[in-house]
Short mmCIF file of C-alpha atoms in Angstrom, two decimals:
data_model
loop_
_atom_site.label_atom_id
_atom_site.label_comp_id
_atom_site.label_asym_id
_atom_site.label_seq_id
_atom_site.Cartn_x
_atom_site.Cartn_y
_atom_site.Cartn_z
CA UNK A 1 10.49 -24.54 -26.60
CA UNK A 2 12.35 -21.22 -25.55
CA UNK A 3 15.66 -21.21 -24.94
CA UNK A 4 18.73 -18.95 -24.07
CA UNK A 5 21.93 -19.84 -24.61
CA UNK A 6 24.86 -17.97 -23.31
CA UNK A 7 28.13 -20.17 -23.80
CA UNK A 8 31.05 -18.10 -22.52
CA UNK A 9 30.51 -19.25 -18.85
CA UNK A 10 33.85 -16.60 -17.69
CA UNK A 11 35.65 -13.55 -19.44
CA UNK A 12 38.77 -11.79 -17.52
CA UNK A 13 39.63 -8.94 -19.28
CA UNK A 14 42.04 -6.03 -18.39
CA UNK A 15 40.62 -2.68 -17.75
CA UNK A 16 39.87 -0.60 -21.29
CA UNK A 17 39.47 -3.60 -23.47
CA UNK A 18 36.41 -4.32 -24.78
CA UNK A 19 34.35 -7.23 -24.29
CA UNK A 20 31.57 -8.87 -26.31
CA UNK A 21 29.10 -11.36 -24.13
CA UNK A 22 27.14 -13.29 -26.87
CA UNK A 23 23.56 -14.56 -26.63
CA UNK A 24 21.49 -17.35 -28.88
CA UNK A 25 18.54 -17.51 -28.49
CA UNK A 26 15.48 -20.12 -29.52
CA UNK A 27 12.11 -19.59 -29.46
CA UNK A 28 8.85 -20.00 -31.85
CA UNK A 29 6.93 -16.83 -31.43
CA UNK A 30 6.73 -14.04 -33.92
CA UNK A 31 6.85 -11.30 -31.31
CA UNK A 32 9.34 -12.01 -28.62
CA UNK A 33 11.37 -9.36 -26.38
CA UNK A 34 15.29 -9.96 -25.50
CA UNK A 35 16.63 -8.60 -22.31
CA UNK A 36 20.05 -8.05 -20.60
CA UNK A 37 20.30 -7.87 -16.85
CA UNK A 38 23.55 -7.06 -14.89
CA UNK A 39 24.21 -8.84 -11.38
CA UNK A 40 26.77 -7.53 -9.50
CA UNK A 41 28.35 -9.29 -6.66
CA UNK A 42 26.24 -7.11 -4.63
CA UNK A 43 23.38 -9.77 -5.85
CA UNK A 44 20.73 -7.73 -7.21
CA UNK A 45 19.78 -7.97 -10.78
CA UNK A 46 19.79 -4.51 -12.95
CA UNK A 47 17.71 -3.71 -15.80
CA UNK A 48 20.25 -3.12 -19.10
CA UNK A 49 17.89 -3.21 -22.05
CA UNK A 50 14.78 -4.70 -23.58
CA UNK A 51 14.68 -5.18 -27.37
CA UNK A 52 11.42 -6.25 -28.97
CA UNK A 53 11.72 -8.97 -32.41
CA UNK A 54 10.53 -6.60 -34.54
CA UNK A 55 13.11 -3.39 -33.88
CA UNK A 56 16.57 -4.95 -35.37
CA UNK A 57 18.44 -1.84 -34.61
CA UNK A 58 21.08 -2.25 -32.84
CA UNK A 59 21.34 0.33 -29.79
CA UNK A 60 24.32 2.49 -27.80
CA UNK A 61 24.09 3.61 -24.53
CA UNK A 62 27.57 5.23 -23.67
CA UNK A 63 29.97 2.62 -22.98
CA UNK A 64 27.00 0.21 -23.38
CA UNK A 65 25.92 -1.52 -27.09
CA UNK A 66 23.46 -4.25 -28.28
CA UNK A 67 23.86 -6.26 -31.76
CA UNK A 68 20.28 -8.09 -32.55
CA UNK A 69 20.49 -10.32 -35.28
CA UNK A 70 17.54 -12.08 -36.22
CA UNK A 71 19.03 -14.05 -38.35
CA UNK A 72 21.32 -15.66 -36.21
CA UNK A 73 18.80 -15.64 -33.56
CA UNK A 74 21.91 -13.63 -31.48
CA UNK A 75 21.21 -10.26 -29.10
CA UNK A 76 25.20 -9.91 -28.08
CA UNK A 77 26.25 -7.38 -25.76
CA UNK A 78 29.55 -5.57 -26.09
CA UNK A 79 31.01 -3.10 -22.99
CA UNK A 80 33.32 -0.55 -24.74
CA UNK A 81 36.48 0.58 -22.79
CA UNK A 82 35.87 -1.58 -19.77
CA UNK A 83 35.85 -0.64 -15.73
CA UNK A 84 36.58 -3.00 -12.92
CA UNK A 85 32.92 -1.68 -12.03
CA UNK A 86 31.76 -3.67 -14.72
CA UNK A 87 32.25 -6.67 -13.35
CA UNK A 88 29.44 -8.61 -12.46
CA UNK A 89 27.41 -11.86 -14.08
CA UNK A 90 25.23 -10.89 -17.12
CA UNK A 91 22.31 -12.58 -18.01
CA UNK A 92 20.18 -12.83 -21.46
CA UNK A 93 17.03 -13.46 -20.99
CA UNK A 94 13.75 -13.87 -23.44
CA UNK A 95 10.17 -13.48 -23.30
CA UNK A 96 7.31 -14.41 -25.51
CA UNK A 97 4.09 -13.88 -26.33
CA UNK A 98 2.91 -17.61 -25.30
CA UNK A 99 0.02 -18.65 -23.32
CA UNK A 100 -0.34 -17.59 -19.94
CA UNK A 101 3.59 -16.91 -18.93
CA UNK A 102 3.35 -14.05 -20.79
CA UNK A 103 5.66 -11.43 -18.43
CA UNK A 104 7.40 -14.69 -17.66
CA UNK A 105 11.61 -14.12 -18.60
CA UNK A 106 13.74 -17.56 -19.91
CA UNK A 107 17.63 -16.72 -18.57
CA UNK A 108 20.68 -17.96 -20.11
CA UNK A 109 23.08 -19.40 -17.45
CA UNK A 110 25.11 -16.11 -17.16
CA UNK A 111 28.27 -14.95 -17.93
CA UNK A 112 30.74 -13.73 -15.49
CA UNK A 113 33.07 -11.05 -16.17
CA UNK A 114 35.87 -10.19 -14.42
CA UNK A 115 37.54 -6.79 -15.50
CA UNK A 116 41.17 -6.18 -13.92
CA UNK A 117 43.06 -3.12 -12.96
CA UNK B 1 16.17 1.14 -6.26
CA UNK B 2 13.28 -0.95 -8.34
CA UNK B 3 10.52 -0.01 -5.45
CA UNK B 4 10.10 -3.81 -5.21
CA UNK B 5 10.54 -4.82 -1.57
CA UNK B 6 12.14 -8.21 -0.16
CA UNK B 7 11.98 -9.61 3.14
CA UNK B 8 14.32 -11.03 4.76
CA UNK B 9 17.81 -10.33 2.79
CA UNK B 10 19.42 -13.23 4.33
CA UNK B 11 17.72 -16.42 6.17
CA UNK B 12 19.82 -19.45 8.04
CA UNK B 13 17.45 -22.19 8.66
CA UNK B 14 18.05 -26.24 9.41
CA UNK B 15 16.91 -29.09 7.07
CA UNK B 16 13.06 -29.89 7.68
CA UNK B 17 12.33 -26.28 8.50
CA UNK B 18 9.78 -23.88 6.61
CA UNK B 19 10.67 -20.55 5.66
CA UNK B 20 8.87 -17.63 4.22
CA UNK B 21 9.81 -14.86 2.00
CA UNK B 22 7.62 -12.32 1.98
CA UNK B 23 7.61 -9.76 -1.38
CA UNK B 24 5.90 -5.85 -1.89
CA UNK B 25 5.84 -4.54 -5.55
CA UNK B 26 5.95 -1.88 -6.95
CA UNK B 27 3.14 0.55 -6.52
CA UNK B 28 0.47 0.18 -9.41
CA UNK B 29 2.26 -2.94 -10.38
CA UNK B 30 -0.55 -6.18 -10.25
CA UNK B 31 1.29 -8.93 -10.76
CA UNK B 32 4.21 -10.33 -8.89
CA UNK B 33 6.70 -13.03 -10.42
CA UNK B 34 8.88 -15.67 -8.08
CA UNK B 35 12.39 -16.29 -9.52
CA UNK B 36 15.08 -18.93 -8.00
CA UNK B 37 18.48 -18.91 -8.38
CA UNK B 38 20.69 -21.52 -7.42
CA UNK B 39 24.28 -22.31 -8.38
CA UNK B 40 23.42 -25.34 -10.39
CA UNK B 41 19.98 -24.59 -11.94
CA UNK B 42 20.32 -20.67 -12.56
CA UNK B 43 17.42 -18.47 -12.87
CA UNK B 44 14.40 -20.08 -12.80
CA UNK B 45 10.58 -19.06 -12.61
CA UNK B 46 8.49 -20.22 -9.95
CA UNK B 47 5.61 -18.77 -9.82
CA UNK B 48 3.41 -15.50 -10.97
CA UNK B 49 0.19 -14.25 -9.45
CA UNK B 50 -1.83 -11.37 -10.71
CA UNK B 51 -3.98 -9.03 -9.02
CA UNK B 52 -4.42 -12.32 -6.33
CA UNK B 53 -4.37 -14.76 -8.64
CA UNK B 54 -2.40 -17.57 -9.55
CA UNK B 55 -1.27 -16.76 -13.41
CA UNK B 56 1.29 -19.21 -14.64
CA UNK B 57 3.67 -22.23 -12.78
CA UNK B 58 7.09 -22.68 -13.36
CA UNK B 59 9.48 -25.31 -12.09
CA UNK B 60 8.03 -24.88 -8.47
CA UNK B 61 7.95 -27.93 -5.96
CA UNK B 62 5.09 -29.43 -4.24
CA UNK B 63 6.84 -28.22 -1.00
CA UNK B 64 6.36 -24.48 -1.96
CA UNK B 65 3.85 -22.34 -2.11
CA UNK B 66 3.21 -18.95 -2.97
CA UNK B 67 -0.02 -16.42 -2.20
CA UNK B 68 -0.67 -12.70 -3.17
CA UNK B 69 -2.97 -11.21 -0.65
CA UNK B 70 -5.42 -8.33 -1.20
CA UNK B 71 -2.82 -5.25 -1.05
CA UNK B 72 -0.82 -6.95 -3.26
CA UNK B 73 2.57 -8.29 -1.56
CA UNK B 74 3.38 -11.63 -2.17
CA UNK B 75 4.75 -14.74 0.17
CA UNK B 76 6.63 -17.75 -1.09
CA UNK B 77 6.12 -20.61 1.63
CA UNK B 78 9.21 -23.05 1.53
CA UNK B 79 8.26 -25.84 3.12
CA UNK B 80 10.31 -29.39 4.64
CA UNK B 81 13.67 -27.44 3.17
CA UNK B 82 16.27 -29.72 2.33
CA UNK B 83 19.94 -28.33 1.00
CA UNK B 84 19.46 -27.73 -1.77
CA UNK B 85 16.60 -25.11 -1.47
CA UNK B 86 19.65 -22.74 -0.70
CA UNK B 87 19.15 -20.44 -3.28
CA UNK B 88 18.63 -16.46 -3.92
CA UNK B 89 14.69 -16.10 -4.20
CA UNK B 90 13.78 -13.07 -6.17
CA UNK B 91 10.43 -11.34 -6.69
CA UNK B 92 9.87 -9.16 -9.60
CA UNK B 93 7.16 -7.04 -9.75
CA UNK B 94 5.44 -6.00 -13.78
CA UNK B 95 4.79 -2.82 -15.01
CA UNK B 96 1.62 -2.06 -17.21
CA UNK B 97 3.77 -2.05 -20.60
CA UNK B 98 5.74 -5.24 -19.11
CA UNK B 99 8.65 -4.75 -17.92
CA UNK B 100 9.52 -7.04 -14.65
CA UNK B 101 11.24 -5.07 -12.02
CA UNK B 102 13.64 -7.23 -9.16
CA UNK B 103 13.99 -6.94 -5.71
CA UNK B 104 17.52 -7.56 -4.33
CA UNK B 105 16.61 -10.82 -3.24
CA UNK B 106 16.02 -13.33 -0.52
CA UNK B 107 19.20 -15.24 0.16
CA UNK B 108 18.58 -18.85 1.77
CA UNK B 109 20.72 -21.06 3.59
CA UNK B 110 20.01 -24.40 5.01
CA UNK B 111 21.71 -26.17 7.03
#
């Protein structure tokens, strides 16, 4: 079965900290592709990244950066020098290469961040 | 903007009602993908078609239904709604290399 797991259900943090949102994920394919999507309160969810089993590298964009571990089966997300416009729920998600589902995206519950002034 | 289109943004409906949400993809983009989100349950697939067909089921009731017609939008039929169908029903639409694109999302309330 595929799972996501995201356990930090809430982070408050005060503007400029950073903040790492962790991921674990489950799944039994060989070729699998992680995702993070932002959803601000505005309610729309935002393509952050996709990240494919086989690339391990982790990846920085600006403020932005991913840590994919296989062997922890963990794709955490860290937001360097937070902004009160970064608050929003983030979700992990995960999709295989398994039957007929294949486009089909497994969330985590989300994790909420709240980033103060 | 993802270019995928949802219709209405915000629905108030009774108990016993039927409802539905109507979805346009992207342009190019064949197949369409029916997401739920409720407070308890989270995200949660529906429902995909592809190029007007039915591709893969999710956790989708026997009170819903869903249809791609020719041009390609989509309609999710909620049917006999009860409370806790209140929920934010998303479409995503999916690009050629994969990539699923939302729209902003069909909130539903029912009272």
């Amino acid at each position: 079965a595929q799972k996501v797991t995201q356990a930090q259900t809430e982070i408050s943090v005060v503007e400029k900290e950073d903040v790492t949102l962790d991921c674990v994920y489950e799944t039994r394919d060989t070729t699998y592709y992680l995702f993070w999507y932002k959803q601000p309160p505005s309610g729309e969810l935002v393509f952050l990244i996709r990240r494919n089993s086989f690339d391990e590298q982790n990846e920085i964009s600006g403020r932005y950066s991913w840590n994919f571990q296989k062997s922890t089966s963990s794709f955490n997300f860290t937001i360097t020098a937070s902004q009160v416009v970064d608050s929003a729920v983030y979700f992990c998600a995960l999709r295989g290469n398994y039957g007929g589902s294949q486009g089909n995206l497994i969330f985590g519950k989300g994790t909420k961040l709240s980033v103060k002034p | 903007d993802s270019g995928v289109t949802q219709t209405p943004k915000h629905l108030i409906t009774a108990t016993g009602q039927r409802v539905t949400l109507r979805c346009s993809p992207r342009s190019g983009d064949l197949s369409v993908y029916w997401y739920q989100q409720s407070l308890d349950q989270g995200l949660q697939f529906l429902i995909q078609y592809y190029n007007g067909e039915e591709r893969a089921k999710g956790n989708i009731l026997e009170r819903f239904s869903a249809q791609q017609f020719p041009d390609l939008h989509s309609e999710l039929n909620l049917s006999s709604l009860e409370l806790g169908d209140s929920a934010l029903y998303f479409c995503a639409s999916q690009s050629r290399d994969g990539e699923l694109f939302f729209g902003e999302g069909s909130r539903l309330t029912v009272l």
